[in-house]
Short mmCIF file of C-alpha atoms and ligand atoms in Angstrom, two decimals:
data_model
loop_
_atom_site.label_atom_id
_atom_site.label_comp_id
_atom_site.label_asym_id
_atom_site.label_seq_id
_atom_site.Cartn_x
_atom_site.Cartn_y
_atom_site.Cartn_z
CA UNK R 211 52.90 -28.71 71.00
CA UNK R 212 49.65 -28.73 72.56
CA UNK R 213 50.87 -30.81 75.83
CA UNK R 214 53.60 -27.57 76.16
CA UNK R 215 50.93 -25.23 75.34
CA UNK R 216 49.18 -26.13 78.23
CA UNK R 217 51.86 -25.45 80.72
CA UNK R 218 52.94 -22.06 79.95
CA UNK R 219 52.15 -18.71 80.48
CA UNK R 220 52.42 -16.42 77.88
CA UNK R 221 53.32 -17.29 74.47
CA UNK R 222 54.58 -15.07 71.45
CA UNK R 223 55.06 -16.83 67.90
CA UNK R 224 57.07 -16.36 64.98
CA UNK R 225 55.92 -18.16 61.87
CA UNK R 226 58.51 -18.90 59.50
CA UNK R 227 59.54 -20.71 56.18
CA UNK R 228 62.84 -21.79 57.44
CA UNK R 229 66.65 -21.47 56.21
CA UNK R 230 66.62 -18.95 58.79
CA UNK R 231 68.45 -15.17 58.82
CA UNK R 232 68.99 -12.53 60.93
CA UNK R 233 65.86 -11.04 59.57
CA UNK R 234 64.23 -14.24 61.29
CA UNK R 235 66.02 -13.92 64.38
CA UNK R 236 65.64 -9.83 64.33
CA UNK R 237 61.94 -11.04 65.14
CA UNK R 238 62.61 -13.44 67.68
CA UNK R 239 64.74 -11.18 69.83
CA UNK R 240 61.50 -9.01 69.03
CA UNK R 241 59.40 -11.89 70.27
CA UNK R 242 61.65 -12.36 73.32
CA UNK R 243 61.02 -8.72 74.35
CA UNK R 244 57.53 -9.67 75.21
CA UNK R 245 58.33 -11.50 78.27
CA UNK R 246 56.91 -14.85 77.91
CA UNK R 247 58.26 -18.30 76.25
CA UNK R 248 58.84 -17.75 72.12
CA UNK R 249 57.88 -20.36 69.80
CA UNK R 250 58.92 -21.05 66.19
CA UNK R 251 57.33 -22.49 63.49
CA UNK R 252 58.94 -23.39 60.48
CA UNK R 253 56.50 -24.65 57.63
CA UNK R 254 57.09 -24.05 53.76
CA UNK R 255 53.54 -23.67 53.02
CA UNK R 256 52.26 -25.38 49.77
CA UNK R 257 49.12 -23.67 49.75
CA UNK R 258 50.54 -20.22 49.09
CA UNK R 259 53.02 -21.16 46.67
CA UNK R 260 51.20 -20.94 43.05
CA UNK R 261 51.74 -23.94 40.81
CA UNK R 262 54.47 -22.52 38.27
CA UNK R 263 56.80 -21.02 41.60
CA UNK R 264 59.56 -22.44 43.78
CA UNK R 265 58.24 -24.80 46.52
CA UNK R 266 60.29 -27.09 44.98
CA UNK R 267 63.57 -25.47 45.12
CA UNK R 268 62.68 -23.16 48.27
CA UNK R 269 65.73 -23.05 50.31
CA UNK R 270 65.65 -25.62 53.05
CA UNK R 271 68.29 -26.04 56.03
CA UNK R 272 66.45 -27.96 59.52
CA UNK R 273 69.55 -28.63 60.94
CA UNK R 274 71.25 -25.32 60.62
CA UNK R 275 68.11 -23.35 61.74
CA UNK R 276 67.41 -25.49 64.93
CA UNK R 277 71.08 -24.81 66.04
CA UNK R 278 70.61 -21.16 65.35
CA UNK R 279 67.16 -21.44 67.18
CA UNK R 280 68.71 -23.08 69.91
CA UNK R 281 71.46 -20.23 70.57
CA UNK R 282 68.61 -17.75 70.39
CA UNK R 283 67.23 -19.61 73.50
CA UNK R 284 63.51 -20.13 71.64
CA UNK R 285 61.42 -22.18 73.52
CA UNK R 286 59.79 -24.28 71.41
CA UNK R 287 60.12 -25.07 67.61
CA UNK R 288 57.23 -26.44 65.50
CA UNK R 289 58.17 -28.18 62.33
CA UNK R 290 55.16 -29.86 61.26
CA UNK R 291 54.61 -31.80 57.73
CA UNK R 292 52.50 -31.03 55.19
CA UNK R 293 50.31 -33.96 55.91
CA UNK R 294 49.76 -33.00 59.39
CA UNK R 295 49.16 -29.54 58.65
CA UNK R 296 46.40 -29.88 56.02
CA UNK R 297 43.50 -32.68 56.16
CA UNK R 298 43.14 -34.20 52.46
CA UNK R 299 39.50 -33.65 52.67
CA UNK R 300 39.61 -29.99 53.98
CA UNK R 301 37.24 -27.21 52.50
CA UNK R 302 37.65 -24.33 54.49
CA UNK R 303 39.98 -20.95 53.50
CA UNK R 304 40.24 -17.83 55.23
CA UNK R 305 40.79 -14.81 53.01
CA UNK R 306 41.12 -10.84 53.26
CA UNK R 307 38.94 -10.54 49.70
CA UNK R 308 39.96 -7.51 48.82
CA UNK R 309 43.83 -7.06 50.42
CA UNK R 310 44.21 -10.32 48.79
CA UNK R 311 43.33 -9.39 45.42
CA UNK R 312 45.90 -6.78 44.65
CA UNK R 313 49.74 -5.60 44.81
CA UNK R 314 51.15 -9.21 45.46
CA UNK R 315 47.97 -10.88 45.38
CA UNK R 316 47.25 -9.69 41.69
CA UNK R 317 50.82 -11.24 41.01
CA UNK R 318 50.51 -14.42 42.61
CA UNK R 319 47.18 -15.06 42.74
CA UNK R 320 45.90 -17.20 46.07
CA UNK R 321 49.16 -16.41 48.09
CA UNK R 322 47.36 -14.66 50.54
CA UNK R 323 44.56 -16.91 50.71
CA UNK R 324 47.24 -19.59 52.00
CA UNK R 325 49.06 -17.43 53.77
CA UNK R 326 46.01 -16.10 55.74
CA UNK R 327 44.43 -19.82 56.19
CA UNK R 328 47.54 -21.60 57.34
CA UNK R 329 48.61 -18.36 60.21
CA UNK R 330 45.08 -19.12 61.25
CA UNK R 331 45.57 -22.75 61.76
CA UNK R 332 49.20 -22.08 63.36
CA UNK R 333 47.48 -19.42 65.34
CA UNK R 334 44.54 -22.54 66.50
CA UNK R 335 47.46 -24.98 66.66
CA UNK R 336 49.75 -23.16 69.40
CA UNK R 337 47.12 -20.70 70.33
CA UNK R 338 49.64 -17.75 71.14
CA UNK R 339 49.29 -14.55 73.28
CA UNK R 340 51.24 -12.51 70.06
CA UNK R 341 52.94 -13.20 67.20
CA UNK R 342 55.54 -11.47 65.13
CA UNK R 343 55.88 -10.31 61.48
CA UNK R 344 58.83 -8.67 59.91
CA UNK R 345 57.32 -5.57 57.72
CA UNK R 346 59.63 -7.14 54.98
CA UNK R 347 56.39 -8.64 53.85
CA UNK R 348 54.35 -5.81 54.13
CA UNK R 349 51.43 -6.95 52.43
CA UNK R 350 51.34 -9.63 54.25
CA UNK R 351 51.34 -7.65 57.55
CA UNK R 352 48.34 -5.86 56.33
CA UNK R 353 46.51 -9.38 55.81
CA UNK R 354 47.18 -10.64 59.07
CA UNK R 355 46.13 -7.48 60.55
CA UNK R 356 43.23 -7.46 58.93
CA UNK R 357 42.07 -10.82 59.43
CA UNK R 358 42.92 -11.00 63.12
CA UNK R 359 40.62 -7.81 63.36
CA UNK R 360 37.82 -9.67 61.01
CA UNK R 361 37.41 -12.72 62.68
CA UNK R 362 38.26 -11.53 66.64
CA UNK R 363 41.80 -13.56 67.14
CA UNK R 364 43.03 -12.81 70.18
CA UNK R 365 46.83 -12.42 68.99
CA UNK R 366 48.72 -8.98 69.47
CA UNK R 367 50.25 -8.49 65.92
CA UNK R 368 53.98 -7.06 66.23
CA UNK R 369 55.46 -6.02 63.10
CA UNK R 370 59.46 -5.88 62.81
CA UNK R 371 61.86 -3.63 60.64
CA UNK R 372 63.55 -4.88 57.47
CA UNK R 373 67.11 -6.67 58.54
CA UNK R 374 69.26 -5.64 55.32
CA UNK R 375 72.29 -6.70 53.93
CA UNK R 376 75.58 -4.99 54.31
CA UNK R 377 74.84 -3.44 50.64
CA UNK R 378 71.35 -2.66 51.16
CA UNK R 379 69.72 -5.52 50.05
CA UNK R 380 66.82 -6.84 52.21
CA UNK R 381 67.86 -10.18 53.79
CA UNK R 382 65.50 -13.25 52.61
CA UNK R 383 65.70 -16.92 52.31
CA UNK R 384 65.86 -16.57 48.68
CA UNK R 385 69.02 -14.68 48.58
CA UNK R 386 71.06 -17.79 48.17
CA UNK R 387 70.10 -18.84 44.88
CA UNK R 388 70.91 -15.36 43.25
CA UNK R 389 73.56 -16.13 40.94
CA UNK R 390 76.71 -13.81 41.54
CA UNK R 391 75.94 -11.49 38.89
CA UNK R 392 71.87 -11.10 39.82
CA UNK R 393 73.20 -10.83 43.70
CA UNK R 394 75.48 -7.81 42.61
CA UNK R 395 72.68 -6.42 40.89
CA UNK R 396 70.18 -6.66 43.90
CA UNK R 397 70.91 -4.17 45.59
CA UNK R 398 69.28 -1.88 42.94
CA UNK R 399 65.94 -2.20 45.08
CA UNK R 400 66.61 -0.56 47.92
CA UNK R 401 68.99 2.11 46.05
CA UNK R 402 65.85 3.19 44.57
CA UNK R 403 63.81 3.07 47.58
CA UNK R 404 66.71 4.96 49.30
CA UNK R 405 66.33 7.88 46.20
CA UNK R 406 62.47 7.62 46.76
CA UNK R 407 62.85 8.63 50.86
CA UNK R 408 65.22 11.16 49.62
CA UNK R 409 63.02 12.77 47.46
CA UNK R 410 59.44 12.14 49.19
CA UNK R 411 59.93 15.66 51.21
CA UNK R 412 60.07 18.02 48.17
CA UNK R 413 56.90 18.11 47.44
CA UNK R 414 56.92 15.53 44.31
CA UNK R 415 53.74 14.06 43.48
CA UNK R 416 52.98 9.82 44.24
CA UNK R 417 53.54 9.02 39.98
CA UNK R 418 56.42 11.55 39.42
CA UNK R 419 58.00 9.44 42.69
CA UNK R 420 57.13 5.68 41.39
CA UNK R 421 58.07 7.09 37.41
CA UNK R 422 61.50 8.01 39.05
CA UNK R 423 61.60 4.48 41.11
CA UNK R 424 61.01 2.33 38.23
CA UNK R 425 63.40 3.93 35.83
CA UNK R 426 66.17 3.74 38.84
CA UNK R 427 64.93 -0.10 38.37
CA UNK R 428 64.94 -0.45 34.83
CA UNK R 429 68.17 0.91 34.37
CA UNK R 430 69.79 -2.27 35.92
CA UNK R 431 69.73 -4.72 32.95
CA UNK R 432 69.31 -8.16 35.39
CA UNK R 433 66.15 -6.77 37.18
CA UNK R 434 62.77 -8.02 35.80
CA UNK R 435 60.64 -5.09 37.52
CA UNK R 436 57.06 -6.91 37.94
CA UNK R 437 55.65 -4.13 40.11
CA UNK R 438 56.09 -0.58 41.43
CA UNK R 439 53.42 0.68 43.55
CA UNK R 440 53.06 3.76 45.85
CA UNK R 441 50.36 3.51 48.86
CA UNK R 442 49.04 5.24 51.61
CA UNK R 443 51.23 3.62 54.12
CA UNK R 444 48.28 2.75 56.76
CA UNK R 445 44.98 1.78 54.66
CA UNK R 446 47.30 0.62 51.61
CA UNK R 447 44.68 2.63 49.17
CA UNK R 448 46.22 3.79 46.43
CA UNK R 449 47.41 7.66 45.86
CA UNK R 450 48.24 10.05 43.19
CA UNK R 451 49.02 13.75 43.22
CA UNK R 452 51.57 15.01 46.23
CA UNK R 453 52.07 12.94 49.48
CA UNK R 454 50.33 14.26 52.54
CA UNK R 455 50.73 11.10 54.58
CA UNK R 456 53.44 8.44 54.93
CA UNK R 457 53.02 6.59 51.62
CA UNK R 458 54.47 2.89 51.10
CA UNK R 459 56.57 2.22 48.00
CA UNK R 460 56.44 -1.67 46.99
CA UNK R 461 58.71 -3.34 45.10
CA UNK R 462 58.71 -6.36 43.35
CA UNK R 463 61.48 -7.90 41.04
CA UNK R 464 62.30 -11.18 39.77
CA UNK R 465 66.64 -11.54 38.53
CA UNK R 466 66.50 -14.87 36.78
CA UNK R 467 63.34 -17.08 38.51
CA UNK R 468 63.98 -15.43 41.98
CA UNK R 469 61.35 -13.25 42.94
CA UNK R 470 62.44 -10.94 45.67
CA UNK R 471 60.55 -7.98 47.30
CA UNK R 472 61.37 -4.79 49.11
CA UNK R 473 59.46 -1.74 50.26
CA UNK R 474 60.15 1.70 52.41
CA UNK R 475 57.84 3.87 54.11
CA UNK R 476 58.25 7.64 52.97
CA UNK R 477 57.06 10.70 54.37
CA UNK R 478 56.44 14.23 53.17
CA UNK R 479 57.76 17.62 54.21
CA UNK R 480 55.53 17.46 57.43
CA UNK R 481 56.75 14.05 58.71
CA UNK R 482 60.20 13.81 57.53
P1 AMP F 647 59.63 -16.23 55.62
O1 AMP F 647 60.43 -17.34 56.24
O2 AMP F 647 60.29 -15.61 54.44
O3 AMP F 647 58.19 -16.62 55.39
O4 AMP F 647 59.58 -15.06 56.68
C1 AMP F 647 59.13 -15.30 58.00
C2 AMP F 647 58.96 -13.98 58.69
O5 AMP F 647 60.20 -13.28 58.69
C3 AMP F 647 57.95 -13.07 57.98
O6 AMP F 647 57.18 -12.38 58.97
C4 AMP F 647 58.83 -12.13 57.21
O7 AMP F 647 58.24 -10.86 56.98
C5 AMP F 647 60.02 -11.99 58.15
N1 AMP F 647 61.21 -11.55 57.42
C6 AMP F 647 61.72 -12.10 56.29
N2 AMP F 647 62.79 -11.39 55.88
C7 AMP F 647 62.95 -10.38 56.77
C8 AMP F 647 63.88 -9.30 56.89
N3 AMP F 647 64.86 -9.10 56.00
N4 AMP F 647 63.74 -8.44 57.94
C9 AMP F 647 62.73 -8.61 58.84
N5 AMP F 647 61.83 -9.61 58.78
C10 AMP F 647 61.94 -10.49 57.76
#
């Protein structure tokens, strides 16, 4: 990677987990608008997977995504182990404290610290120009935004719209292992995040909106609602009383042991 590094030009990367969508390759046509060679990684990250979730069972298929890759015309693809990626003897995190500590972060505690230490390394690894990140993960976003401003990366962060689902639901790796009944049920999520942008421009207030998004939730028997939060869509700060900005709704639901996430920027009379 480093040999290829050295003889291009400019370089945008998308980090991935692999078992690849069109969400994935959404970004990468993203990535290809930059001009420039793409690269890929695909690394199921240990570190940000907590020690009751589902590294072991996280969907994997190499062969599949390289020929997918491959038709997209990427570049390069980085598929490192685990054992190349992390030094036994290594000591050193990087973490947003505070992004890191809530929303997600509050429900899977150290995620973010992984997340943010291992885009850092990929980031030192293949040294890109920019990198891409689908707004799926929109926590996330805010992380590697934050860092990147923190710690003076040079990487232009791109962030990419949801790819959904015929029916709504947001695509994601973890789709697959839905059983039939949970996967008919899924779509719930971004029903109620469709009600939510529907009703964000009368004037409703931030708890009547995420009252009215959790019972929309809790009305499907399947869905284990873990979280339903409502932020200002840029600092993430949380808000009560009517929306005056674009506010973030943020979703997070497990059917069975899958734990999927969605989320919808909304906007108020002004905006909409
Ligand atoms: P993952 O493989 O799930 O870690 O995701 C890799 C990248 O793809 C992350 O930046 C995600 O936010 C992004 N991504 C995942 N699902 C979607 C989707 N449905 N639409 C757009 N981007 C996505």
């Amino acid at each position: 990677m480093r040999a290829w590094r050295k003889s291009v030009g400019h370089v945008t990367l998308v980090p991935t987990m692999g078992f690849l969508h069109d969400g994935h390759m959404s970004l990468v046509r993203r990535a290809k608008a930059e001009g420039g060679k793409v690269a890929v990684s695909i690394f199921v990250n240990p570190t940000q997977f907590g020690p009751t979730e589902d590294l072991s069972t996280y969907p994997r298929n190499e062969s599949r995504d390289l020929d997918m890759l491959r038709d997209a015309g990427v570049d390069a693809v980085f598929i490192p182990d685990v054992a190349d990626v992390y030094d036994p003897n290594a000591q050193t995190i990087v973490e947003t404290t505070e992004l890191a500590k809530v929303l997600i972060g509050k429900l899977r505690p150290g995620h973010f610290r992984g997340v943010a230490t291992v885009v850092t390394k990929l980031f030192n690894i293949i040294r890109p120009d920019a990198a891409v990140f689908g707004e799926k993960d929109y926590q996330q976003l805010a992380v590697i935004r934050t860092m990147v401003r923190d710690l003076d990366m040079d990487v232009k962060i791109i962030g990419g719209p949801i790819m959904r689902e015929a029916d709504g639901l947001a695509m994601s790796s973890r789709n697959v292992r839905l059983s039939p009944e949970d996967r008919a049920a899924a779509p719930v999520l971004a029903r109620a995040l469709n009600e939510a942008a529907a009703m964000a421009p009368t004037g409703v207030t931030a708890s009547r909106l995420r009252s009215h998004v959790r019972a929309t939730l809790e009305a499907e028997p399947r869905a284990q609602v873990q979280s339903v939060d409502i932020r200002d869509a840029e600092t993430l700060e949380t808000i009560s009383g009517p929306l005056t900005r674009p506010a973030v709704i943020l979703l997070a639901v497990k059917f069975g042991q899958v734990f999927l996430i969605d989320n919808r920027v909304v906007y108020p009379k002004e905006q909409a």
